[in-house]
XYZ file of N, CA and C in Angstrom:
513
model
N -72.731 -17.182 -1.069
C -71.895 -17.617 -0.375
C -72.667 -18.489 1.179
N -72.116 -19.400 1.527
C -72.924 -20.197 2.410
C -71.796 -20.467 3.703
N -72.115 -20.725 4.790
C -71.552 -21.071 5.689
C -70.719 -22.469 5.629
N -70.853 -23.392 4.650
C -70.328 -24.359 4.363
C -69.352 -24.185 3.568
N -68.950 -22.914 3.175
C -68.060 -22.906 1.996
C -66.505 -22.666 2.706
N -65.364 -23.775 2.102
C -64.197 -24.077 2.979
C -63.548 -22.571 2.711
N -62.780 -22.227 3.743
C -62.077 -20.971 4.057
C -60.635 -21.388 3.925
N -59.631 -20.917 3.126
C -58.316 -21.279 3.008
C -57.524 -20.616 4.279
N -56.841 -21.326 4.625
C -55.804 -20.997 6.074
C -55.357 -19.678 5.585
N -54.843 -18.843 6.910
C -54.651 -17.489 6.822
C -53.300 -17.329 6.139
N -52.504 -18.038 6.020
C -51.227 -18.056 5.155
C -51.423 -18.316 3.668
N -52.516 -18.685 3.291
C -53.007 -18.555 2.065
C -53.616 -17.620 1.431
N -53.826 -16.621 2.233
C -54.645 -15.297 1.992
C -54.053 -14.389 1.118
N -54.221 -13.948 0.087
C -53.484 -12.956 -0.699
C -53.439 -11.560 -0.041
N -54.355 -11.123 0.770
C -54.462 -9.965 1.305
C -53.624 -9.959 2.807
N -53.733 -11.095 3.459
C -52.692 -11.298 4.329
C -51.173 -10.631 3.796
N -50.786 -11.608 2.874
C -49.474 -11.190 2.725
C -49.096 -9.829 2.193
N -50.075 -9.067 1.240
C -50.296 -7.777 0.787
C -49.930 -6.553 1.842
N -50.504 -7.018 2.818
C -50.732 -6.084 4.024
C -49.441 -6.154 4.778
N -48.978 -7.248 4.901
C -47.870 -7.668 5.951
C -46.169 -7.238 5.327
N -46.136 -7.560 4.087
C -45.045 -7.438 3.397
C -44.283 -6.390 3.531
N -44.647 -5.043 3.621
C -44.098 -3.799 3.643
C -43.658 -3.818 5.205
N -44.266 -3.787 6.193
C -44.214 -3.778 7.412
C -42.807 -4.697 8.101
N -42.849 -5.953 7.288
C -41.957 -6.986 7.735
C -40.480 -6.757 6.934
N -40.501 -6.139 5.817
C -39.606 -5.577 4.931
C -38.750 -4.152 5.790
N -39.700 -3.292 6.326
C -39.086 -2.202 7.124
C -38.175 -2.824 8.231
N -39.064 -4.029 8.950
C -38.268 -4.237 10.212
C -37.083 -4.971 10.039
N -37.100 -6.014 9.162
C -35.607 -6.457 8.336
C -34.675 -5.186 7.902
N -34.866 -4.362 7.116
C -34.190 -3.418 6.744
C -33.629 -2.495 7.633
N -34.255 -2.080 9.060
C -33.907 -1.498 10.395
C -33.268 -1.968 10.725
N -33.240 -3.445 10.922
C -32.077 -4.141 11.837
C -31.103 -4.364 10.968
N -31.015 -4.608 10.014
C -29.692 -4.521 8.899
C -29.133 -3.085 9.055
N -29.591 -2.098 9.185
C -29.209 -0.622 9.393
C -28.376 -0.768 10.581
N -29.209 -1.168 11.533
C -28.759 -0.645 12.958
C -27.579 -1.773 13.278
N -27.396 -2.806 12.650
C -26.641 -3.769 12.914
C -25.055 -3.109 12.082
N -25.357 -3.025 10.818
C -23.979 -2.208 9.843
C -23.531 -1.017 10.743
N -24.540 -0.385 11.227
C -24.099 0.961 12.020
C -23.315 0.925 13.277
N -23.739 -0.160 14.075
C -22.715 -0.586 15.172
C -21.529 -1.314 15.107
N -21.665 -1.925 14.064
C -20.375 -2.793 13.826
C -19.362 -1.875 13.134
N -19.634 -1.264 12.194
C -18.366 -0.268 11.477
C -18.413 1.169 12.089
N -17.089 1.394 12.360
C -16.732 2.721 13.350
C -16.785 3.843 11.920
N -17.229 5.051 12.773
C -17.255 6.437 11.909
C -15.747 6.686 11.864
N -14.874 6.436 10.722
C -13.544 6.730 10.944
C -13.486 8.088 10.543
N -14.350 8.849 9.562
C -14.112 10.152 9.083
C -14.417 11.144 10.351
N -15.119 10.952 11.354
C -15.698 11.873 12.305
C -14.786 11.857 13.426
N -14.655 13.416 13.607
C -13.454 13.376 15.028
C -14.388 14.165 16.081
N -13.762 13.791 17.265
C -14.367 14.674 18.477
C -13.834 15.632 19.004
N -12.643 15.872 18.677
C -11.456 16.852 19.000
C -11.238 17.558 17.682
N -12.200 18.985 17.543
C -12.038 19.825 16.477
C -10.732 20.733 16.885
N -10.690 21.011 17.831
C -9.490 22.110 18.606
C -8.163 21.378 18.176
N -7.912 20.167 18.461
C -6.616 19.360 18.351
C -6.400 19.439 16.758
N -7.308 19.044 15.892
C -7.336 18.997 14.834
C -6.987 20.470 14.078
N -7.220 21.672 14.507
C -7.109 22.786 14.202
C -5.778 23.040 14.568
N -5.417 22.914 15.630
C -3.910 23.083 16.157
C -3.045 22.330 15.111
N -3.546 20.958 14.687
C -2.430 20.379 13.785
C -2.275 21.217 12.519
N -3.430 21.589 12.332
C -3.705 22.258 10.821
C -2.581 23.486 10.886
N -2.856 24.111 11.973
C -2.165 25.368 12.140
C -0.559 25.008 12.189
N -0.209 23.980 12.764
C 1.215 23.545 13.022
C 1.854 23.347 11.608
N 0.855 22.348 10.674
C 1.473 22.082 9.517
C 1.449 23.243 8.757
N 0.816 24.346 8.736
C 0.949 25.572 7.927
C 2.196 26.127 8.215
N 2.453 26.109 9.734
C 3.736 26.779 10.205
C 5.019 26.148 9.391
N 4.770 24.841 9.542
C 5.852 23.924 9.192
C 6.288 24.469 7.500
N 4.910 24.594 6.914
C 4.981 24.836 5.339
C 5.801 26.243 4.962
N 5.466 27.116 5.773
C 5.826 28.475 5.854
C 7.507 28.607 6.187
N 7.972 28.174 7.275
C 9.402 27.992 7.569
C 10.120 27.460 6.307
N 9.587 26.562 5.573
C 10.330 25.813 4.548
C 10.388 26.993 3.338
N 9.473 27.685 3.330
C 9.297 28.757 2.436
C 9.913 29.755 2.691
N 10.311 30.269 3.819
C 10.969 31.027 4.518
C 12.587 30.834 4.597
N 12.874 29.403 4.558
C 14.299 29.045 4.283
C 14.632 28.912 2.877
N 13.565 28.825 2.110
C 14.050 28.758 0.601
C 14.630 27.442 0.246
N 13.788 26.288 0.631
C 14.425 25.046 0.452
C 13.992 24.757 -0.921
N 14.807 23.921 -1.520
C 14.800 23.503 -3.073
C 15.609 22.390 -3.230
N 15.277 21.163 -4.272
C 16.179 20.459 -4.188
C 15.709 19.344 -5.365
N 16.632 18.085 -5.327
C 16.035 17.162 -6.323
C 16.351 16.085 -5.913
N 15.287 15.151 -6.496
C 15.321 13.375 -5.875
C 15.316 12.435 -7.197
N 16.499 11.509 -6.473
C 16.418 10.655 -8.082
C 16.320 9.098 -7.169
N 15.337 8.605 -7.600
C 14.973 7.466 -7.054
C 15.381 6.458 -8.275
N 16.566 5.545 -7.876
C 16.661 4.123 -9.150
C 16.464 2.831 -8.350
N 15.711 2.226 -8.715
C 15.688 0.687 -8.233
C 15.241 0.832 -6.717
N 16.286 0.580 -5.861
C 16.074 0.610 -4.483
C 16.952 1.384 -3.515
N 17.502 2.885 -4.421
C 18.238 3.742 -3.714
C 17.734 4.965 -4.273
N 17.691 5.944 -3.156
C 17.483 7.185 -3.522
C 18.582 8.332 -3.275
N 18.531 9.228 -3.984
C 19.750 10.358 -3.827
C 18.768 11.655 -3.959
N 19.408 12.594 -2.700
C 18.454 13.895 -2.599
C 19.862 15.009 -2.819
N 19.162 16.059 -3.451
C 20.414 17.272 -3.215
C 19.221 18.183 -2.061
N 19.799 19.017 -1.537
C 18.771 19.971 -1.024
C 19.601 21.428 -0.991
N 19.129 22.466 -1.235
C 19.766 23.592 -1.044
C 18.498 24.642 -0.084
N 19.508 25.603 0.558
C 18.484 26.641 0.905
C 19.011 27.878 0.628
N 18.199 29.194 0.833
C 18.575 30.307 0.199
C 19.910 30.742 0.794
N 20.487 30.299 1.544
C 21.636 30.413 1.912
C 22.743 29.575 1.593
N 22.579 28.628 0.804
C 23.366 27.686 0.462
C 23.234 26.139 0.591
N 23.992 25.387 0.474
C 23.744 23.778 0.834
C 23.105 23.660 2.030
N 22.118 22.812 2.090
C 21.306 22.655 3.377
C 22.270 21.675 4.277
N 22.478 21.688 5.793
C 23.384 21.121 6.534
C 22.566 20.167 7.678
N 21.805 19.550 7.031
C 21.025 18.655 8.288
C 21.977 17.485 8.595
N 21.929 16.934 9.725
C 22.404 15.394 9.687
C 21.895 14.346 9.130
N 20.514 14.370 8.992
C 19.649 13.684 8.213
C 18.379 14.076 7.874
N 17.549 13.541 7.156
C 16.533 13.966 6.384
C 15.459 12.848 6.568
N 14.155 12.973 6.512
C 13.353 12.025 6.630
C 12.285 12.350 5.611
N 12.065 11.330 4.526
C 10.967 11.617 3.317
C 9.894 10.470 3.720
N 9.034 11.124 3.923
C 7.718 10.119 3.862
C 6.914 10.248 2.803
N 6.670 9.087 2.181
C 5.994 8.781 0.892
C 4.743 7.863 0.973
N 3.473 8.599 0.618
C 2.295 8.380 0.725
C 1.571 7.691 -0.914
N 0.966 6.437 -0.623
C 0.281 6.133 -1.986
C -0.983 6.688 -1.613
N -1.512 7.225 -2.995
C -2.988 7.766 -2.866
C -3.737 7.131 -2.307
N -4.086 5.841 -2.528
C -4.974 5.140 -2.651
C -4.903 3.884 -1.644
N -3.731 3.435 -1.124
C -3.760 2.253 -0.587
C -2.503 2.717 0.978
N -2.854 3.001 1.927
C -2.069 3.239 2.790
C -0.984 2.305 3.310
N -1.458 0.997 2.870
C -0.333 -0.206 3.261
C 0.944 -0.053 2.732
N 1.091 0.766 1.391
C 2.249 0.924 0.807
C 2.780 2.079 0.949
N 2.368 3.063 1.850
C 3.290 3.862 2.568
C 4.764 3.751 3.011
N 5.598 4.653 2.885
C 7.172 4.317 3.026
C 7.415 5.744 3.807
N 8.811 5.322 4.177
C 9.396 6.177 5.048
C 11.110 5.893 4.633
N 11.676 6.742 4.027
C 13.206 6.937 3.786
C 13.916 7.966 4.594
N 15.014 7.148 5.139
C 15.743 7.932 6.289
C 16.935 8.376 5.334
N 17.199 9.962 5.086
C 18.558 10.185 4.231
C 19.605 10.491 5.198
N 20.596 9.857 4.709
C 22.070 10.071 5.549
C 22.919 10.964 4.844
N 23.583 11.947 5.621
C 24.399 13.051 4.957
C 25.695 12.598 4.195
N 26.021 12.668 2.990
C 26.975 12.593 2.341
C 27.792 13.547 2.478
N 27.527 14.640 2.236
C 28.320 16.028 2.021
C 27.201 17.328 2.336
N 27.450 18.302 2.108
C 26.793 19.185 2.247
C 25.781 19.663 1.181
N 24.491 19.246 1.731
C 23.455 19.420 0.673
C 23.462 18.196 -0.113
N 24.167 17.033 -0.065
C 24.179 15.698 -0.710
C 23.324 14.568 0.469
N 22.573 13.899 0.028
C 21.735 12.911 1.064
C 21.768 11.758 0.283
N 21.780 10.410 0.632
C 21.305 9.266 0.336
C 20.536 8.313 1.162
N 19.748 7.574 0.474
C 18.744 6.663 1.104
C 18.492 5.205 0.608
N 17.915 4.342 1.370
C 17.873 3.116 0.578
C 16.474 2.788 0.891
N 15.687 2.215 -0.204
C 14.332 1.681 -0.021
C 14.251 0.261 0.115
N 13.457 -0.324 0.618
C 13.093 -1.814 1.199
C 12.708 -2.535 -0.380
N 12.004 -1.691 -0.887
C 11.466 -2.539 -2.256
C 11.547 -1.484 -3.034
N 11.394 -1.936 -4.732
C 11.068 -0.960 -5.871
C 9.703 -0.514 -5.783
N 9.531 0.651 -6.507
C 8.287 1.087 -6.182
C 7.994 1.990 -7.529
N 6.607 2.169 -7.906
C 6.406 2.650 -8.848
C 5.000 3.206 -8.668
N 4.809 4.390 -9.824
C 3.231 4.918 -9.493
C 3.195 6.154 -9.300
N 2.118 6.932 -8.855
C 2.155 8.106 -8.236
C 2.093 8.057 -6.727
N 2.846 9.132 -6.310
C 3.329 9.163 -4.660
C 3.196 10.795 -4.113
N 2.549 10.782 -3.051
C 2.720 12.245 -2.470
C 4.151 11.897 -1.298
N 4.540 13.158 -1.401
C 5.808 13.370 -0.535
C 5.838 14.269 0.560
N 6.490 14.006 1.407
C 6.689 15.001 2.762
C 8.199 14.699 3.216
N 8.858 15.693 2.907
C 10.607 15.810 3.198
C 10.214 16.926 4.467
N 10.923 16.223 5.502
C 11.083 16.925 6.797
C 12.612 16.782 7.577
N 12.776 17.898 8.189
C 14.091 17.839 8.647
C 14.030 16.687 9.921
N 15.416 17.083 10.605
C 15.741 16.136 11.879
C 14.612 16.589 12.990
N 14.346 18.175 13.158
C 13.712 18.698 14.196
C 12.276 18.576 13.986
N 11.824 18.495 12.612
C 10.603 18.645 12.083
C 9.594 19.800 12.150
N 10.878 20.709 12.270
C 10.247 22.141 12.390
C 9.874 22.968 10.967
N 10.057 22.126 9.957
C 9.917 22.456 8.463
C 9.582 21.187 7.619
N 8.799 21.731 6.700
C 8.400 20.509 5.687
C 8.098 21.045 4.118
N 8.517 20.035 3.267
C 8.281 20.210 1.635
C 7.370 19.364 1.160
N 6.540 19.598 0.834
C 5.525 18.609 0.391
C 5.221 18.415 -1.293
N 4.465 17.545 -1.958
C 4.252 17.669 -3.293
C 3.893 16.321 -3.556
N 4.074 15.922 -5.068
C 3.871 14.691 -5.580
C 4.457 14.416 -6.945
N 4.679 13.332 -6.971
C 5.331 12.822 -8.285
C 5.187 11.369 -8.715
N 5.798 11.144 -9.798
C 5.443 9.512 -10.382
C 6.709 8.962 -10.475
N 6.870 7.628 -10.330
C 8.247 7.010 -10.231
C 7.607 5.963 -11.387
N 8.186 5.542 -12.137
C 9.485 5.906 -12.675
C 9.615 7.431 -13.512
N 10.691 8.092 -12.857
C 10.989 9.185 -13.596
C 12.137 9.617 -14.365
N 12.170 9.864 -15.532
C 13.122 9.960 -16.267
C 14.467 11.281 -15.747
N 13.773 12.094 -15.397
C 14.371 13.558 -14.964
C 14.342 13.387 -13.648
N 15.358 14.089 -12.788
C 15.225 14.635 -11.517
C 14.267 15.096 -10.838
N 13.431 14.497 -9.723
C 12.635 14.946 -9.401
C 12.552 16.308 -8.429
N 11.952 17.255 -8.966
C 12.231 18.764 -8.408
C 11.023 19.011 -7.037
N 12.137 19.165 -6.266
C 11.353 19.317 -4.552
C 11.397 20.845 -4.436
N 10.530 21.596 -3.818
C 10.486 22.941 -3.618
C 9.351 23.286 -2.598
N 9.645 24.205 -1.995
C 8.944 24.668 -0.801
C 7.895 25.634 -1.631
N 6.514 25.258 -1.070
C 5.353 26.004 -1.632
C 4.497 27.041 -0.682
N 3.803 27.843 -1.139
C 2.832 28.492 -0.199
C 2.194 27.511 0.759
N 2.072 28.140 2.020
C 1.355 26.935 2.649
C -0.194 26.893 2.250
N -0.984 28.104 1.478
C -2.295 28.234 1.388
C -2.586 27.215 -0.009
N -1.575 26.686 -0.610
C -1.688 25.785 -1.795
C -2.041 24.602 -1.466
N -2.445 24.124 -0.518
C -2.873 22.716 -0.433
C -1.828 21.733 -0.762
């Protein structure tokens, strides 16, 4: 090789690209991860563990009170109307109104709340904004929010949906 041999410019040298491709890729992936990490909020992380714990204890107490009251009933949903019967261990439930929260398992924008008005002792009626179908989690509570009955059901159901207070340790 002589001094007169032409040398290719730096951007045409294969060793240059072989040695720089990995650091360049690391820089770009680091910038991408940093950008995504700062834009998206960590929605599953909480800073106030004691408040979360108190909330869980309150939910357990509400479930236990429903169990102590011996709450059980039946729910019928037809098109855009709902009919609820509710009994305690002492007889028919006598609340001025009841609230039923319906939670869709995967899409929170489909969650619904139905307020039941009292028709007679232990008999309640409510209206839905639109017809519903599929699997739902429910949370039935009284006007003072001191008890709750929770569970899950499928709509449409050919039978009356059974609602019953369960042990708070049973998730």
